[in-house]
Amino acid sequence: MPAVQAVTVSTDPQVYEDEHVHSVYDEIAPHFSSTRYKPWPIIAQFLSSLPTGWVGLDSGTGNGKYLPLPQDRPGSVWTIGLDRSRNLLEIAQNAGDIRREVVWGNVLERPWRAGSFDYAISIATIHHLSTPARRKLATQRIIESISPYHGRALIYVWAVEQDELSKRNLPADSSPNNKATDRAPAKGQDVFVPWVLSPQATGKTRAKNAASQNAEETAERSKVFNRYYHMFAQGELRQLVGEAALELGLVVSSPNEMKDGNGDSLIHGLEIVQDGWERSNYYIEIRRWECIS
Amino acid sequence: MVRLITHNLLACHAKGCTSNNFPLQFKDVQVELREAEFNPDFLRGFIPRLEWGALVDAARQLGDTSLPAEPPEMLDVEFLQKLHHVLLEVHVEEGAMICPNCNHVYPISNGIPNMLLAEHEIG
């Protein structure tokens, strides 16, 4: 597998993401989808914990692999998938061989009534946005989409810290900003992650004697697509969510810590329920609340 | 698919369009009916989340007049089956949704609504 390489985002971020994220996913959609079928445990757990009757948003749904969940109570909640890649949506539309609800849209926009969802998930999506401001905006769109009284959300992004099982070869990085022990804000790393589309995967293999297909020939006809990722440093996701919430006028805290007021102000807040690292990714679970303090 | 469960959540988000931007109006639609599994527990939990008037209105635009103007107090199976049909079995496959405020057109093709905005339309 070709190595992950460090990159610098230099052009207009929208143009950059069009080239290095959106058009890549449109090209590799079927092959990509065939490799993405196993739900990650913490996400499956989150979706299993939702009350029956809730409706949710999967922001950056990809091939829609989370739309059929929870596995133990199918149909007890309804998740609607949003994605920028039309070709991935065509696949997500039939995830789990049942018709799903999918919407072609941008995670930086909010084509919904504010607060209309009970929950949201954003899995492996925000790391495709190429500036801190855009990652924060996408986070704010998620926060705005869920109920201000009880809305819950789970966000997953790729981590600089990779486990030994990861197939990726990472660039040697000497930047001190990636070290968790630093006092300076964690900055993460911008990289290209290659996707190798073999001729078999594209379905364009010529009828040919298999014996004559040596490895070199295969490599020649494979096409490599470089996807842009921002790999998150330790603490960076939590910081991003905190800043996004503060800018929206939310108190970042647990509602239990708000009981000391004199009962005359209405406070809107956001609680970080849990955050951590799982299988080379950082995740954060949040909950919105309102209370009188 | 644009089923009415999704339509009930969608709102116009074009630049400057912040009031009277919901519900979007259907135009030139092609509808397909597909059976879906009936889940009364989901529906009971979901009803309080609905903008009921918008749902009744949208259903009428698609030719279904089976829903009452207000949700009934008694959620019997007969009512839940009607609601199930309207919310989850009526698929708008082609056509468009139009903002009642700014007339922005959101096309629907192959069952997928296009909610993307052009750069100059983003607020």
PDB file of C-alpha atoms in Angstrom, chain A:
ATOM      1  CA  MET A   1       0.000   0.000   0.000  1.00  0.00           C
ATOM      2  CA  PRO A   2       1.422   3.437  -0.924  1.00  0.00           C
ATOM      3  CA  ALA A   3       2.375   5.609   2.034  1.00  0.00           C
ATOM      4  CA  VAL A   4       0.405   8.463   3.485  1.00  0.00           C
ATOM      5  CA  GLN A   5       2.138  11.746   2.654  1.00  0.00           C
ATOM      6  CA  ALA A   6       2.119  15.117   4.351  1.00  0.00           C
ATOM      7  CA  VAL A   7       0.561  17.974   2.348  1.00  0.00           C
ATOM      8  CA  THR A   8       0.011  21.694   2.622  1.00  0.00           C
ATOM      9  CA  VAL A   9      -3.385  23.136   1.739  1.00  0.00           C
ATOM     10  CA  SER A  10      -2.567  26.135  -0.382  1.00  0.00           C
ATOM     11  CA  THR A  11      -5.491  26.899  -2.686  1.00  0.00           C
ATOM     12  CA  ASP A  12      -9.092  27.878  -2.031  1.00  0.00           C
ATOM     13  CA  PRO A  13     -10.369  25.264   0.461  1.00  0.00           C
ATOM     14  CA  GLN A  14     -13.611  24.658  -1.438  1.00  0.00           C
ATOM     15  CA  VAL A  15     -11.742  24.036  -4.702  1.00  0.00           C
ATOM     16  CA  TYR A  16      -9.196  21.915  -2.849  1.00  0.00           C
ATOM     17  CA  GLU A  17     -11.859  19.703  -1.246  1.00  0.00           C
ATOM     18  CA  ASP A  18     -13.730  19.398  -4.549  1.00  0.00           C
ATOM     19  CA  GLU A  19     -10.583  17.969  -6.112  1.00  0.00           C
ATOM     20  CA  HIS A  20      -9.156  15.948  -3.230  1.00  0.00           C
ATOM     21  CA  VAL A  21     -12.315  14.747  -1.478  1.00  0.00           C
ATOM     22  CA  HIS A  22     -15.575  15.041  -3.414  1.00  0.00           C
ATOM     23  CA  SER A  23     -14.462  13.995  -6.878  1.00  0.00           C
ATOM     24  CA  VAL A  24     -12.365  11.182  -5.409  1.00  0.00           C
ATOM     25  CA  TYR A  25     -15.311   9.672  -3.539  1.00  0.00           C
ATOM     26  CA  ASP A  26     -17.507   9.990  -6.618  1.00  0.00           C
ATOM     27  CA  GLU A  27     -14.894   8.004  -8.595  1.00  0.00           C
ATOM     28  CA  ILE A  28     -14.137   5.311  -6.037  1.00  0.00           C
ATOM     29  CA  ALA A  29     -17.694   4.988  -4.633  1.00  0.00           C
ATOM     30  CA  PRO A  30     -18.471   1.305  -5.420  1.00  0.00           C
ATOM     31  CA  HIS A  31     -15.006   0.020  -4.492  1.00  0.00           C
ATOM     32  CA  PHE A  32     -14.865   2.178  -1.364  1.00  0.00           C
ATOM     33  CA  SER A  33     -18.306   0.995  -0.334  1.00  0.00           C
ATOM     34  CA  SER A  34     -17.384  -2.681  -0.713  1.00  0.00           C
ATOM     35  CA  THR A  35     -14.712  -2.186   1.948  1.00  0.00           C
ATOM     36  CA  ARG A  36     -16.921  -0.314   4.407  1.00  0.00           C
ATOM     37  CA  TYR A  37     -19.447  -2.602   6.004  1.00  0.00           C
ATOM     38  CA  LYS A  38     -18.457  -3.173   9.614  1.00  0.00           C
ATOM     39  CA  PRO A  39     -19.869  -0.693  12.146  1.00  0.00           C
ATOM     40  CA  TRP A  40     -17.455   0.513  14.824  1.00  0.00           C
ATOM     41  CA  PRO A  41     -18.455  -0.572  18.352  1.00  0.00           C
ATOM     42  CA  ILE A  42     -18.880   2.832  19.988  1.00  0.00           C
ATOM     43  CA  ILE A  43     -21.104   4.047  17.142  1.00  0.00           C
ATOM     44  CA  ALA A  44     -23.235   0.900  17.251  1.00  0.00           C
ATOM     45  CA  GLN A  45     -23.544   1.340  21.016  1.00  0.00           C
ATOM     46  CA  PHE A  46     -24.580   4.989  20.653  1.00  0.00           C
ATOM     47  CA  LEU A  47     -27.293   4.111  18.127  1.00  0.00           C
ATOM     48  CA  SER A  48     -28.532   1.257  20.350  1.00  0.00           C
ATOM     49  CA  SER A  49     -28.912   3.646  23.271  1.00  0.00           C
ATOM     50  CA  LEU A  50     -31.441   5.924  21.506  1.00  0.00           C
ATOM     51  CA  PRO A  51     -35.120   5.967  22.567  1.00  0.00           C
ATOM     52  CA  THR A  52     -37.639   4.492  20.104  1.00  0.00           C
ATOM     53  CA  GLY A  53     -39.203   7.163  17.890  1.00  0.00           C
ATOM     54  CA  TRP A  54     -36.130   9.384  17.568  1.00  0.00           C
ATOM     55  CA  VAL A  55     -35.081  10.782  14.216  1.00  0.00           C
ATOM     56  CA  GLY A  56     -31.453  11.514  13.379  1.00  0.00           C
ATOM     57  CA  LEU A  57     -28.978  12.890  10.885  1.00  0.00           C
ATOM     58  CA  ASP A  58     -25.914  11.066   9.560  1.00  0.00           C
ATOM     59  CA  SER A  59     -23.796  13.990   8.382  1.00  0.00           C
ATOM     60  CA  GLY A  60     -21.401  12.565   5.771  1.00  0.00           C
ATOM     61  CA  THR A  61     -23.175   9.221   5.509  1.00  0.00           C
ATOM     62  CA  GLY A  62     -20.925   7.809   2.746  1.00  0.00           C
ATOM     63  CA  ASN A  63     -22.303   4.409   1.745  1.00  0.00           C
ATOM     64  CA  GLY A  64     -24.891   4.631   4.520  1.00  0.00           C
ATOM     65  CA  LYS A  65     -23.539   1.769   6.605  1.00  0.00           C
ATOM     66  CA  TYR A  66     -24.956   3.274   9.818  1.00  0.00           C
ATOM     67  CA  LEU A  67     -28.443   3.939   8.420  1.00  0.00           C
ATOM     68  CA  PRO A  68     -29.768   0.403   9.201  1.00  0.00           C
ATOM     69  CA  LEU A  69     -28.650   0.484  12.858  1.00  0.00           C
ATOM     70  CA  PRO A  70     -29.394  -0.338  15.650  1.00  0.00           C
ATOM     71  CA  GLN A  71     -29.124  -3.984  14.769  1.00  0.00           C
ATOM     72  CA  ASP A  72     -31.044  -5.180  17.838  1.00  0.00           C
ATOM     73  CA  ARG A  73     -34.054  -2.884  17.204  1.00  0.00           C
ATOM     74  CA  PRO A  74     -34.180  -2.148  13.451  1.00  0.00           C
ATOM     75  CA  GLY A  75     -36.695   0.558  12.573  1.00  0.00           C
ATOM     76  CA  SER A  76     -36.933   1.873  16.142  1.00  0.00           C
ATOM     77  CA  VAL A  77     -35.192   5.107  15.121  1.00  0.00           C
ATOM     78  CA  TRP A  78     -34.882   6.734  11.704  1.00  0.00           C
ATOM     79  CA  THR A  79     -31.526   8.038  10.479  1.00  0.00           C
ATOM     80  CA  ILE A  80     -31.416  10.297   7.411  1.00  0.00           C
ATOM     81  CA  GLY A  81     -28.132  10.349   5.476  1.00  0.00           C
ATOM     82  CA  LEU A  82     -26.516  13.503   4.086  1.00  0.00           C
ATOM     83  CA  ASP A  83     -23.500  13.426   1.781  1.00  0.00           C
ATOM     84  CA  ARG A  84     -21.675  15.524  -0.811  1.00  0.00           C
ATOM     85  CA  SER A  85     -20.981  12.532  -3.076  1.00  0.00           C
ATOM     86  CA  ARG A  86     -23.930  11.713  -5.296  1.00  0.00           C
ATOM     87  CA  ASN A  87     -22.455   8.320  -6.239  1.00  0.00           C
ATOM     88  CA  LEU A  88     -22.081   7.269  -2.608  1.00  0.00           C
ATOM     89  CA  LEU A  89     -25.687   8.348  -1.968  1.00  0.00           C
ATOM     90  CA  GLU A  90     -26.923   6.068  -4.744  1.00  0.00           C
ATOM     91  CA  ILE A  91     -25.392   3.223  -2.707  1.00  0.00           C
ATOM     92  CA  ALA A  92     -26.552   4.572   0.679  1.00  0.00           C
ATOM     93  CA  GLN A  93     -30.093   4.764  -0.698  1.00  0.00           C
ATOM     94  CA  ASN A  94     -30.347   0.972  -0.414  1.00  0.00           C
ATOM     95  CA  ALA A  95     -28.120   0.322   2.613  1.00  0.00           C
ATOM     96  CA  GLY A  96     -29.109  -2.968   4.232  1.00  0.00           C
ATOM     97  CA  ASP A  97     -31.312  -3.692   1.201  1.00  0.00           C
ATOM     98  CA  ILE A  98     -34.102  -1.432   2.435  1.00  0.00           C
ATOM     99  CA  ARG A  99     -34.921   1.976   0.969  1.00  0.00           C
ATOM    100  CA  ARG A 100     -33.270   4.676   3.083  1.00  0.00           C
ATOM    101  CA  GLU A 101     -33.739   8.422   3.208  1.00  0.00           C
ATOM    102  CA  VAL A 102     -30.743  10.274   1.796  1.00  0.00           C
ATOM    103  CA  VAL A 103     -30.133  13.921   0.945  1.00  0.00           C
ATOM    104  CA  TRP A 104     -27.527  15.399  -1.385  1.00  0.00           C
ATOM    105  CA  GLY A 105     -26.005  18.265   0.541  1.00  0.00           C
ATOM    106  CA  ASN A 106     -23.034  19.892   2.156  1.00  0.00           C
ATOM    107  CA  VAL A 107     -22.057  19.393   5.801  1.00  0.00           C
ATOM    108  CA  LEU A 108     -21.188  23.122   5.921  1.00  0.00           C
ATOM    109  CA  GLU A 109     -24.830  24.003   5.272  1.00  0.00           C
ATOM    110  CA  ARG A 110     -28.009  23.280   7.213  1.00  0.00           C
ATOM    111  CA  PRO A 111     -30.958  22.407   4.972  1.00  0.00           C
ATOM    112  CA  TRP A 112     -33.132  21.529   7.987  1.00  0.00           C
ATOM    113  CA  ARG A 113     -35.381  23.201  10.492  1.00  0.00           C
ATOM    114  CA  ALA A 114     -33.090  24.190  13.384  1.00  0.00           C
ATOM    115  CA  GLY A 115     -33.051  21.657  16.201  1.00  0.00           C
ATOM    116  CA  SER A 116     -35.308  19.264  14.320  1.00  0.00           C
ATOM    117  CA  PHE A 117     -33.241  16.108  14.890  1.00  0.00           C
ATOM    118  CA  ASP A 118     -33.041  14.182  18.142  1.00  0.00           C
ATOM    119  CA  TYR A 119     -29.553  12.925  17.358  1.00  0.00           C
ATOM    120  CA  ALA A 120     -26.767  13.190  14.844  1.00  0.00           C
ATOM    121  CA  ILE A 121     -23.697  11.218  13.940  1.00  0.00           C
ATOM    122  CA  SER A 122     -20.746  12.415  11.890  1.00  0.00           C
ATOM    123  CA  ILE A 123     -18.367   9.586  11.185  1.00  0.00           C
ATOM    124  CA  ALA A 124     -15.063  10.089   9.364  1.00  0.00           C
ATOM    125  CA  THR A 125     -16.287  13.276   7.697  1.00  0.00           C
ATOM    126  CA  ILE A 126     -15.061  16.436   9.409  1.00  0.00           C
ATOM    127  CA  HIS A 127     -11.452  15.327   8.846  1.00  0.00           C
ATOM    128  CA  HIS A 128     -11.994  15.903   5.100  1.00  0.00           C
ATOM    129  CA  LEU A 129     -12.433  19.661   5.623  1.00  0.00           C
ATOM    130  CA  SER A 130      -9.227  21.518   4.953  1.00  0.00           C
ATOM    131  CA  THR A 131      -9.221  24.499   7.332  1.00  0.00           C
ATOM    132  CA  PRO A 132      -9.898  24.873  11.088  1.00  0.00           C
ATOM    133  CA  ALA A 133     -12.704  27.353  10.333  1.00  0.00           C
ATOM    134  CA  ARG A 134     -14.492  24.887   8.062  1.00  0.00           C
ATOM    135  CA  ARG A 135     -14.129  22.049  10.566  1.00  0.00           C
ATOM    136  CA  LYS A 136     -15.642  24.302  13.216  1.00  0.00           C
ATOM    137  CA  LEU A 137     -18.502  25.349  10.925  1.00  0.00           C
ATOM    138  CA  ALA A 138     -19.366  21.705  10.177  1.00  0.00           C
ATOM    139  CA  THR A 139     -19.379  21.016  13.925  1.00  0.00           C
ATOM    140  CA  GLN A 140     -21.710  23.972  14.490  1.00  0.00           C
ATOM    141  CA  ARG A 141     -24.081  22.695  11.800  1.00  0.00           C
ATOM    142  CA  ILE A 142     -24.321  19.405  13.686  1.00  0.00           C
ATOM    143  CA  ILE A 143     -24.965  21.168  17.001  1.00  0.00           C
ATOM    144  CA  GLU A 144     -27.625  23.397  15.388  1.00  0.00           C
ATOM    145  CA  SER A 145     -29.373  20.430  13.788  1.00  0.00           C
ATOM    146  CA  ILE A 146     -30.127  18.633  17.054  1.00  0.00           C
ATOM    147  CA  SER A 147     -32.738  19.524  19.662  1.00  0.00           C
ATOM    148  CA  PRO A 148     -31.612  22.273  22.082  1.00  0.00           C
ATOM    149  CA  TYR A 149     -33.363  20.383  24.889  1.00  0.00           C
ATOM    150  CA  HIS A 150     -32.160  16.808  24.504  1.00  0.00           C
ATOM    151  CA  GLY A 151     -30.203  16.465  21.224  1.00  0.00           C
ATOM    152  CA  ARG A 152     -27.315  14.004  21.239  1.00  0.00           C
ATOM    153  CA  ALA A 153     -24.447  13.678  18.789  1.00  0.00           C
ATOM    154  CA  LEU A 154     -21.401  11.526  18.149  1.00  0.00           C
ATOM    155  CA  ILE A 155     -18.462  12.729  16.057  1.00  0.00           C
ATOM    156  CA  TYR A 156     -15.604  10.552  14.806  1.00  0.00           C
ATOM    157  CA  VAL A 157     -12.395  11.705  13.127  1.00  0.00           C
ATOM    158  CA  TRP A 158      -9.105  10.146  12.139  1.00  0.00           C
ATOM    159  CA  ALA A 159      -6.302  10.412  14.701  1.00  0.00           C
ATOM    160  CA  VAL A 160      -2.622  11.186  14.289  1.00  0.00           C
ATOM    161  CA  GLU A 161      -2.122   8.404  16.817  1.00  0.00           C
ATOM    162  CA  GLN A 162      -2.610   5.153  14.878  1.00  0.00           C
ATOM    163  CA  ASP A 163      -2.791   1.705  16.435  1.00  0.00           C
ATOM    164  CA  GLU A 164      -0.466  -1.129  15.409  1.00  0.00           C
ATOM    165  CA  LEU A 165      -3.294  -2.799  13.473  1.00  0.00           C
ATOM    166  CA  SER A 166      -3.653   0.144  11.125  1.00  0.00           C
ATOM    167  CA  LYS A 167      -2.624  -0.653   7.580  1.00  0.00           C
ATOM    168  CA  ARG A 168      -1.375   2.859   6.965  1.00  0.00           C
ATOM    169  CA  ASN A 169       2.267   3.888   6.780  1.00  0.00           C
ATOM    170  CA  LEU A 170       2.403   7.357   8.211  1.00  0.00           C
ATOM    171  CA  PRO A 171       4.940  10.019   7.314  1.00  0.00           C
ATOM    172  CA  ALA A 172       7.605  10.532   9.929  1.00  0.00           C
ATOM    173  CA  ASP A 173       6.585  13.753  11.570  1.00  0.00           C
ATOM    174  CA  SER A 174       8.789  15.903  13.708  1.00  0.00           C
ATOM    175  CA  SER A 175       6.283  18.642  14.397  1.00  0.00           C
ATOM    176  CA  PRO A 176       6.125  19.171  18.153  1.00  0.00           C
ATOM    177  CA  ASN A 177       2.471  20.193  17.836  1.00  0.00           C
ATOM    178  CA  ASN A 178       1.443  16.602  17.436  1.00  0.00           C
ATOM    179  CA  LYS A 179       2.653  15.584  20.852  1.00  0.00           C
ATOM    180  CA  ALA A 180      -0.099  15.170  23.406  1.00  0.00           C
ATOM    181  CA  THR A 181       2.114  16.496  26.163  1.00  0.00           C
ATOM    182  CA  ASP A 182       2.495  19.932  24.603  1.00  0.00           C
ATOM    183  CA  ARG A 183       0.819  22.855  26.283  1.00  0.00           C
ATOM    184  CA  ALA A 184       0.268  24.604  22.973  1.00  0.00           C
ATOM    185  CA  PRO A 185      -3.027  23.788  21.235  1.00  0.00           C
ATOM    186  CA  ALA A 186      -2.881  20.506  19.361  1.00  0.00           C
ATOM    187  CA  LYS A 187      -2.719  21.049  15.634  1.00  0.00           C
ATOM    188  CA  GLY A 188      -2.945  17.715  13.922  1.00  0.00           C
ATOM    189  CA  GLN A 189      -1.554  17.027  10.472  1.00  0.00           C
ATOM    190  CA  ASP A 190      -2.706  17.507   6.874  1.00  0.00           C
ATOM    191  CA  VAL A 191      -2.091  14.449   4.700  1.00  0.00           C
ATOM    192  CA  PHE A 192      -3.010  12.666   1.503  1.00  0.00           C
ATOM    193  CA  VAL A 193      -4.252   9.117   2.011  1.00  0.00           C
ATOM    194  CA  PRO A 194      -4.010   7.139  -1.204  1.00  0.00           C
ATOM    195  CA  TRP A 195      -6.835   4.977  -2.495  1.00  0.00           C
ATOM    196  CA  VAL A 196      -5.709   2.407  -5.035  1.00  0.00           C
ATOM    197  CA  LEU A 197      -8.382   1.555  -7.546  1.00  0.00           C
ATOM    198  CA  SER A 198      -7.296  -1.644  -9.232  1.00  0.00           C
ATOM    199  CA  PRO A 199      -8.532  -2.523 -12.732  1.00  0.00           C
ATOM    200  CA  GLN A 200     -10.525  -5.382 -11.175  1.00  0.00           C
ATOM    201  CA  ALA A 201     -12.295  -2.887  -8.970  1.00  0.00           C
ATOM    202  CA  THR A 202     -13.161  -0.638 -11.878  1.00  0.00           C
ATOM    203  CA  GLY A 203     -14.504  -3.601 -13.805  1.00  0.00           C
ATOM    204  CA  LYS A 204     -12.435  -2.657 -16.840  1.00  0.00           C
ATOM    205  CA  THR A 205     -10.189  -5.719 -16.894  1.00  0.00           C
ATOM    206  CA  ARG A 206      -9.697  -6.909 -20.422  1.00  0.00           C
ATOM    207  CA  ALA A 207     -10.336 -10.568 -21.089  1.00  0.00           C
ATOM    208  CA  LYS A 208      -6.799 -11.840 -20.816  1.00  0.00           C
ATOM    209  CA  ASN A 209      -4.883 -14.876 -19.805  1.00  0.00           C
ATOM    210  CA  ALA A 210      -4.442 -14.546 -16.031  1.00  0.00           C
ATOM    211  CA  ALA A 211      -0.911 -15.944 -16.184  1.00  0.00           C
ATOM    212  CA  SER A 212       0.296 -13.018 -18.240  1.00  0.00           C
ATOM    213  CA  GLN A 213      -0.853 -10.468 -15.693  1.00  0.00           C
ATOM    214  CA  ASN A 214       2.242  -9.897 -13.650  1.00  0.00           C
ATOM    215  CA  ALA A 215       2.272  -7.554 -10.710  1.00  0.00           C
ATOM    216  CA  GLU A 216       3.975  -4.770 -12.619  1.00  0.00           C
ATOM    217  CA  GLU A 217       1.274  -4.636 -15.245  1.00  0.00           C
ATOM    218  CA  THR A 218      -1.400  -4.553 -12.589  1.00  0.00           C
ATOM    219  CA  ALA A 219       0.324  -1.689 -10.853  1.00  0.00           C
ATOM    220  CA  GLU A 220       0.558   0.196 -14.114  1.00  0.00           C
ATOM    221  CA  ARG A 221      -3.121   0.006 -14.757  1.00  0.00           C
ATOM    222  CA  SER A 222      -4.156   0.727 -11.151  1.00  0.00           C
ATOM    223  CA  LYS A 223      -5.202   4.263 -10.498  1.00  0.00           C
ATOM    224  CA  VAL A 224      -4.213   6.018  -7.282  1.00  0.00           C
ATOM    225  CA  PHE A 225      -6.502   8.676  -5.845  1.00  0.00           C
ATOM    226  CA  ASN A 226      -5.176  10.916  -3.092  1.00  0.00           C
ATOM    227  CA  ARG A 227      -7.787  11.802  -0.526  1.00  0.00           C
ATOM    228  CA  TYR A 228      -7.181  14.807   1.702  1.00  0.00           C
ATOM    229  CA  TYR A 229      -7.394  14.221   5.467  1.00  0.00           C
ATOM    230  CA  HIS A 230      -6.757  16.362   8.469  1.00  0.00           C
ATOM    231  CA  MET A 231      -5.500  13.915  11.099  1.00  0.00           C
ATOM    232  CA  PHE A 232      -6.537  15.108  14.529  1.00  0.00           C
ATOM    233  CA  ALA A 233      -4.079  15.434  17.408  1.00  0.00           C
ATOM    234  CA  GLN A 234      -4.968  14.396  20.918  1.00  0.00           C
ATOM    235  CA  GLY A 235      -7.313  16.958  22.501  1.00  0.00           C
ATOM    236  CA  GLU A 236      -8.012  18.712  19.195  1.00  0.00           C
ATOM    237  CA  LEU A 237     -11.530  17.334  18.670  1.00  0.00           C
ATOM    238  CA  ARG A 238     -12.626  18.254  22.175  1.00  0.00           C
ATOM    239  CA  GLN A 239     -11.231  21.729  21.693  1.00  0.00           C
ATOM    240  CA  LEU A 240     -12.987  22.084  18.325  1.00  0.00           C
ATOM    241  CA  VAL A 241     -16.371  21.112  19.788  1.00  0.00           C
ATOM    242  CA  GLY A 242     -15.861  23.425  22.774  1.00  0.00           C
ATOM    243  CA  GLU A 243     -15.063  26.414  20.563  1.00  0.00           C
ATOM    244  CA  ALA A 244     -17.937  25.633  18.192  1.00  0.00           C
ATOM    245  CA  ALA A 245     -20.404  25.489  21.099  1.00  0.00           C
ATOM    246  CA  LEU A 246     -19.125  28.667  22.790  1.00  0.00           C
ATOM    247  CA  GLU A 247     -19.494  30.602  19.537  1.00  0.00           C
ATOM    248  CA  LEU A 248     -23.109  29.465  19.375  1.00  0.00           C
ATOM    249  CA  GLY A 249     -23.653  30.927  22.851  1.00  0.00           C
ATOM    250  CA  LEU A 250     -23.757  27.573  24.646  1.00  0.00           C
ATOM    251  CA  VAL A 251     -22.283  26.879  28.053  1.00  0.00           C
ATOM    252  CA  VAL A 252     -19.915  23.922  27.791  1.00  0.00           C
ATOM    253  CA  SER A 253     -20.579  22.003  30.979  1.00  0.00           C
ATOM    254  CA  SER A 254     -22.851  19.490  32.629  1.00  0.00           C
ATOM    255  CA  PRO A 255     -26.323  20.858  33.549  1.00  0.00           C
ATOM    256  CA  ASN A 256     -25.714  19.551  37.091  1.00  0.00           C
ATOM    257  CA  GLU A 257     -23.084  22.229  37.596  1.00  0.00           C
ATOM    258  CA  MET A 258     -25.634  24.955  36.852  1.00  0.00           C
ATOM    259  CA  LYS A 259     -27.900  24.515  39.862  1.00  0.00           C
ATOM    260  CA  ASP A 260     -26.407  27.352  41.920  1.00  0.00           C
ATOM    261  CA  GLY A 261     -28.047  30.357  40.244  1.00  0.00           C
ATOM    262  CA  ASN A 262     -30.969  32.303  41.653  1.00  0.00           C
ATOM    263  CA  GLY A 263     -33.443  30.718  39.275  1.00  0.00           C
ATOM    264  CA  ASP A 264     -33.975  33.678  36.966  1.00  0.00           C
ATOM    265  CA  SER A 265     -31.920  32.843  33.921  1.00  0.00           C
ATOM    266  CA  LEU A 266     -32.465  30.315  31.168  1.00  0.00           C
ATOM    267  CA  ILE A 267     -29.215  28.643  30.186  1.00  0.00           C
ATOM    268  CA  HIS A 268     -28.503  26.681  27.024  1.00  0.00           C
ATOM    269  CA  GLY A 269     -25.643  24.289  27.238  1.00  0.00           C
ATOM    270  CA  LEU A 270     -23.713  21.443  25.762  1.00  0.00           C
ATOM    271  CA  GLU A 271     -22.279  18.593  27.777  1.00  0.00           C
ATOM    272  CA  ILE A 272     -19.373  16.468  26.653  1.00  0.00           C
ATOM    273  CA  VAL A 273     -20.672  13.038  27.657  1.00  0.00           C
ATOM    274  CA  GLN A 274     -17.543  11.107  26.699  1.00  0.00           C
ATOM    275  CA  ASP A 275     -14.542  11.417  24.447  1.00  0.00           C
ATOM    276  CA  GLY A 276     -11.651   9.163  23.633  1.00  0.00           C
ATOM    277  CA  TRP A 277      -9.659   7.209  21.108  1.00  0.00           C
ATOM    278  CA  GLU A 278     -10.838   4.039  19.384  1.00  0.00           C
ATOM    279  CA  ARG A 279      -9.064   2.177  16.611  1.00  0.00           C
ATOM    280  CA  SER A 280      -6.995   5.073  15.250  1.00  0.00           C
ATOM    281  CA  ASN A 281      -9.867   7.550  15.614  1.00  0.00           C
ATOM    282  CA  TYR A 282     -10.887  10.182  18.113  1.00  0.00           C
ATOM    283  CA  TYR A 283     -14.542  10.388  19.068  1.00  0.00           C
ATOM    284  CA  ILE A 284     -16.676  12.699  21.137  1.00  0.00           C
ATOM    285  CA  GLU A 285     -20.240  12.323  22.342  1.00  0.00           C
ATOM    286  CA  ILE A 286     -22.207  15.447  23.226  1.00  0.00           C
ATOM    287  CA  ARG A 287     -25.634  16.295  24.588  1.00  0.00           C
ATOM    288  CA  ARG A 288     -27.483  19.618  24.454  1.00  0.00           C
ATOM    289  CA  TRP A 289     -29.496  20.827  27.445  1.00  0.00           C
ATOM    290  CA  GLU A 290     -31.517  23.738  28.716  1.00  0.00           C
ATOM    291  CA  CYS A 291     -32.019  24.641  32.354  1.00  0.00           C
ATOM    292  CA  ILE A 292     -33.099  27.465  34.613  1.00  0.00           C
ATOM    293  CA  SER A 293     -30.401  28.603  36.982  1.00  0.00           C
TER     294      SER A 293
END
